[in-house]
C-alpha cells in the first residue's frame, strides 16, 4: 500500500518528460529540496498543469518511488501571477529560483531558505522596492543562511551606510529584510560586494544570471541613447 506524504514548498524547476509528464524540483519545508515525477502534468485538462510551473507555492501530495517522489495532488496558495505580465521581474525571479536550486539539498533543514525565497519573490513584485537592492539582499542573506558569509572583504574601504546595511541583512530575520532602501552610492557598493561573493562561492555560471545581466546591459544602452 502506497504511503502518501504532504509537503509545503515551491516549484524551483520543471522539465518535460515524454509527451505528457513533468519532472519537478521542489524546495520543501519538511524534506529540503526534492525531485518529483508528475504524471500527465502537461495534459491540458490536468489539475497539475499550473501547479507544476515555476514559482507555484503550496501543499503537494506525494508518494515515494524508486528514484524520486511521485506527485498526485497540489493545493497552490500563491502562483506569483504578477510575473506573467512582468518579463523583467520574472527574470529576476527565475534567477532566485536557480540560486536556491544551487544552494539547497535533500533532507536538509531548508525552512529558512524557503522563507527567504518566498519573501524575496514578494519583494520583487513590490513597486516600492528597487529590484537591484532586492537582489543584493537576497544574495547576501542566502550566503549567510548557507553558512558561507566571510565578512566584508578587507581590501577596500566602504561607506558607513554600506557596512551597516550588510550587517543588518546578515543579522536580521527574513521578515525584516525588505524594510529599507539605500542611496545609489550604497547600492553600487552592495552590488560590488555581492558580485565578488558570487564569483568566490559559486563554482558555475547560472543561465538565468546571464539572461538577467543581458537585460541590464540592454537597459543601460537604451538609457544612454
Short mmCIF file of C-alpha atoms in Angstrom, two decimals:
data_model
loop_
_atom_site.label_atom_id
_atom_site.label_comp_id
_atom_site.label_asym_id
_atom_site.label_seq_id
_atom_site.Cartn_x
_atom_site.Cartn_y
_atom_site.Cartn_z
CA UNK A 1 0.00 0.00 0.00
CA UNK A 2 1.39 3.38 -1.00
CA UNK A 3 2.17 5.79 1.83
CA UNK A 4 1.36 9.38 0.95
CA UNK A 5 3.02 12.43 2.46
CA UNK A 6 2.19 16.12 2.23
CA UNK A 7 4.86 18.79 1.94
CA UNK A 8 4.73 22.57 1.71
CA UNK A 9 7.05 24.17 -0.78
CA UNK A 10 7.77 25.92 -4.05
CA UNK A 11 8.49 24.64 -7.54
CA UNK A 12 12.06 25.60 -8.46
CA UNK A 13 12.38 23.86 -11.79
CA UNK A 14 10.30 21.82 -14.21
CA UNK A 15 11.46 19.56 -17.05
CA UNK A 16 9.20 17.93 -19.67
CA UNK A 17 9.31 14.13 -19.71
CA UNK A 18 7.88 12.25 -22.66
CA UNK A 19 4.72 13.61 -24.23
CA UNK A 20 2.58 14.41 -21.20
CA UNK A 21 4.66 14.22 -17.99
CA UNK A 22 6.91 16.51 -16.00
CA UNK A 23 9.75 16.17 -13.55
CA UNK A 24 9.84 18.96 -10.99
CA UNK A 25 12.27 20.12 -8.33
CA UNK A 26 10.53 21.36 -5.19
CA UNK A 27 12.05 23.22 -2.24
CA UNK A 28 10.05 21.97 0.75
CA UNK A 29 9.75 22.91 4.38
CA UNK A 30 9.77 19.30 5.56
CA UNK A 31 12.36 17.49 3.38
CA UNK A 32 14.56 20.14 1.80
CA UNK A 33 14.95 20.03 -1.97
CA UNK A 34 13.31 17.02 -3.61
CA UNK A 35 12.57 15.77 -7.12
CA UNK A 36 9.10 14.56 -8.07
CA UNK A 37 7.54 12.99 -11.15
CA UNK A 38 4.17 14.45 -12.14
CA UNK A 39 2.37 12.05 -14.47
CA UNK A 40 0.12 13.72 -17.03
CA UNK A 41 1.04 17.21 -15.83
CA UNK A 42 1.33 18.52 -19.40
CA UNK A 43 -2.13 17.43 -20.44
CA UNK A 44 -4.41 20.47 -20.88
CA UNK A 45 -7.07 19.08 -18.53
CA UNK A 46 -4.64 18.03 -15.79
CA UNK A 47 -5.02 19.61 -12.37
CA UNK A 48 -1.21 19.69 -12.19
CA UNK A 49 -0.62 21.90 -15.26
CA UNK A 50 -0.30 25.17 -13.32
CA UNK A 51 0.69 23.54 -10.04
CA UNK A 52 3.93 22.20 -11.53
CA UNK A 53 5.03 25.53 -13.02
CA UNK A 54 7.96 27.51 -11.52
CA UNK A 55 7.02 29.86 -8.64
CA UNK A 56 3.99 27.76 -7.60
CA UNK A 57 3.90 27.69 -3.79
CA UNK A 58 1.57 25.42 -1.86
CA UNK A 59 0.97 21.95 -0.48
CA UNK A 60 1.89 18.90 -2.54
CA UNK A 61 0.74 15.31 -2.04
CA UNK A 62 3.43 12.76 -2.88
CA UNK A 63 4.38 9.12 -2.56
CA UNK A 64 7.89 7.72 -2.76
CA UNK A 65 9.03 5.91 -5.89
CA UNK A 66 12.30 4.13 -6.57
CA UNK A 67 14.36 7.16 -7.56
CA UNK A 68 12.06 10.11 -6.88
CA UNK A 69 8.75 11.11 -5.41
CA UNK A 70 5.55 10.98 -7.43
CA UNK A 71 3.16 13.93 -7.22
CA UNK A 72 -0.55 13.19 -7.25
CA UNK A 73 -2.24 16.38 -5.99
CA UNK A 74 -1.43 20.00 -5.26
CA UNK A 75 -3.14 22.83 -3.41
CA UNK A 76 -1.46 26.06 -4.55
CA UNK A 77 -1.59 29.09 -2.25
CA UNK A 78 0.36 31.51 -4.48
CA UNK A 79 1.24 31.27 -8.18
CA UNK A 80 3.06 34.64 -8.16
CA UNK A 81 0.93 35.57 -11.14
CA UNK A 82 2.45 39.06 -11.28
CA UNK A 83 5.48 37.59 -13.08
CA UNK A 84 3.32 36.52 -16.03
CA UNK A 85 2.94 40.13 -17.14
CA UNK A 86 6.34 41.34 -15.91
CA UNK A 87 9.18 39.92 -18.00
CA UNK A 88 11.96 41.72 -16.13
CA UNK A 89 10.55 40.68 -12.77
CA UNK A 90 10.22 37.08 -13.96
CA UNK A 91 13.89 37.07 -15.00
CA UNK A 92 14.93 38.18 -11.52
CA UNK A 93 12.59 35.56 -10.06
CA UNK A 94 14.00 32.74 -12.21
CA UNK A 95 17.48 33.71 -11.05
CA UNK A 96 16.34 33.49 -7.43
CA UNK A 97 14.91 30.01 -8.09
CA UNK A 98 18.22 28.93 -9.64
CA UNK A 99 20.19 30.23 -6.66
CA UNK A 100 18.02 28.17 -4.32
CA UNK A 101 18.38 25.12 -6.57
CA UNK A 102 22.16 25.59 -6.31
CA UNK A 103 22.35 26.04 -2.54
CA UNK A 104 19.77 23.65 -1.12
CA UNK A 105 19.96 19.87 -0.59
CA UNK A 106 17.62 16.96 0.05
CA UNK A 107 16.88 16.13 3.70
CA UNK A 108 18.48 19.39 4.88
CA UNK A 109 16.56 21.82 7.05
CA UNK A 110 15.84 24.42 4.37
CA UNK A 111 12.95 26.22 6.08
CA UNK A 112 14.86 29.48 6.33
CA UNK A 113 15.87 29.28 2.67
CA UNK A 114 12.27 28.63 1.62
CA UNK A 115 11.09 31.59 3.68
CA UNK A 116 13.80 33.79 2.16
CA UNK A 117 12.80 32.76 -1.35
CA UNK A 118 9.11 33.41 -0.73
CA UNK A 119 9.66 36.84 0.83
CA UNK A 120 12.18 37.82 -1.86
CA UNK A 121 9.77 36.99 -4.69
CA UNK A 122 7.12 39.09 -2.96
CA UNK A 123 9.66 41.92 -2.69
CA UNK A 124 10.37 41.73 -6.44
CA UNK A 125 6.69 42.44 -7.09
CA UNK A 126 6.55 45.35 -4.63
CA UNK A 127 6.64 48.64 -6.61
CA UNK A 128 8.26 50.49 -3.71
CA UNK A 129 11.45 48.40 -3.78
CA UNK A 130 14.23 48.58 -6.35
CA UNK A 131 14.97 45.16 -7.82
CA UNK A 132 18.74 45.51 -7.71
CA UNK A 133 18.52 46.14 -3.98
CA UNK A 134 16.22 43.13 -3.57
CA UNK A 135 18.73 41.03 -5.47
CA UNK A 136 21.65 42.19 -3.28
CA UNK A 137 19.69 41.49 -0.11
CA UNK A 138 18.65 38.06 -1.38
CA UNK A 139 22.17 37.05 -2.39
CA UNK A 140 23.78 38.19 0.86
CA UNK A 141 21.15 36.55 3.06
CA UNK A 142 21.27 33.29 1.09
CA UNK A 143 25.05 33.22 1.54
CA UNK A 144 24.67 33.86 5.28
CA UNK A 145 21.97 31.20 5.74
CA UNK A 146 24.21 28.74 3.92
CA UNK A 147 26.94 29.43 6.49
CA UNK A 148 29.39 30.91 3.98
CA UNK A 149 29.33 34.63 4.71
CA UNK A 150 33.01 35.56 5.44
CA UNK A 151 32.57 39.18 6.46
CA UNK A 152 33.23 42.22 4.29
CA UNK A 153 36.32 41.98 2.08
CA UNK A 154 39.04 43.95 3.84
CA UNK A 155 40.95 45.16 0.80
CA UNK A 156 38.87 48.28 0.30
CA UNK A 157 37.00 50.90 2.29
CA UNK A 158 33.21 51.15 2.41
CA UNK A 159 30.70 53.82 3.18
CA UNK A 160 29.46 53.58 6.76
CA UNK A 161 25.92 53.10 5.45
CA UNK A 162 27.06 50.16 3.32
CA UNK A 163 28.69 48.37 6.25
CA UNK A 164 25.57 48.98 8.34
CA UNK A 165 23.31 47.64 5.58
CA UNK A 166 25.36 44.46 5.21
CA UNK A 167 25.36 43.86 8.98
CA UNK A 168 21.60 44.38 9.04
CA UNK A 169 20.99 41.96 6.15
CA UNK A 170 23.18 39.24 7.62
CA UNK A 171 21.86 39.58 11.16
CA UNK A 172 18.15 40.32 10.73
CA UNK A 173 15.25 37.91 10.41
CA UNK A 174 13.86 37.21 6.96
CA UNK A 175 10.64 39.02 7.84
CA UNK A 176 12.54 42.30 8.39
CA UNK A 177 14.83 42.15 5.35
CA UNK A 178 12.86 44.23 2.89
CA UNK A 179 12.06 47.20 5.09
CA UNK A 180 14.66 49.74 3.92
CA UNK A 181 16.07 51.49 0.89
CA UNK A 182 19.58 52.83 0.23
CA UNK A 183 21.26 55.64 -1.68
CA UNK A 184 22.69 54.99 -5.13
CA UNK A 185 26.28 55.03 -3.84
CA UNK A 186 25.44 52.38 -1.23
CA UNK A 187 23.68 50.20 -3.80
CA UNK A 188 26.75 50.39 -6.05
CA UNK A 189 28.92 49.07 -3.21
CA UNK A 190 26.41 46.34 -2.36
CA UNK A 191 26.42 45.21 -5.99
CA UNK A 192 30.23 45.06 -5.96
CA UNK A 193 30.21 43.01 -2.73
CA UNK A 194 27.61 40.52 -3.92
CA UNK A 195 29.33 40.07 -7.29
CA UNK A 196 32.61 39.32 -5.55
CA UNK A 197 30.99 36.77 -3.24
CA UNK A 198 29.14 35.18 -6.15
CA UNK A 199 32.41 34.65 -8.01
CA UNK A 200 34.07 33.35 -4.85
CA UNK A 201 31.43 30.89 -3.68
CA UNK A 202 29.55 29.75 -6.80
CA UNK A 203 31.51 27.27 -8.91
CA UNK A 204 29.35 27.60 -12.03
CA UNK A 205 27.54 30.24 -14.04
CA UNK A 206 23.76 30.18 -13.89
CA UNK A 207 21.99 30.59 -17.23
CA UNK A 208 19.33 32.77 -15.61
CA UNK A 209 22.06 35.14 -14.41
CA UNK A 210 23.37 35.53 -17.97
CA UNK A 211 19.84 36.40 -19.12
CA UNK A 212 19.44 38.89 -16.28
CA UNK A 213 22.77 40.56 -16.98
CA UNK A 214 21.84 40.81 -20.65
CA UNK A 215 18.62 42.63 -19.76
CA UNK A 216 20.52 45.04 -17.50
CA UNK A 217 23.06 45.76 -20.25
CA UNK A 218 20.29 46.45 -22.75
CA UNK A 219 18.60 48.77 -20.26
CA UNK A 220 21.83 50.77 -19.83
CA UNK A 221 22.26 51.09 -23.59
CA UNK A 222 18.69 52.30 -24.06
CA UNK A 223 19.12 54.90 -21.29
CA UNK A 224 22.30 56.23 -22.92
CA UNK A 225 20.67 56.77 -26.33
#
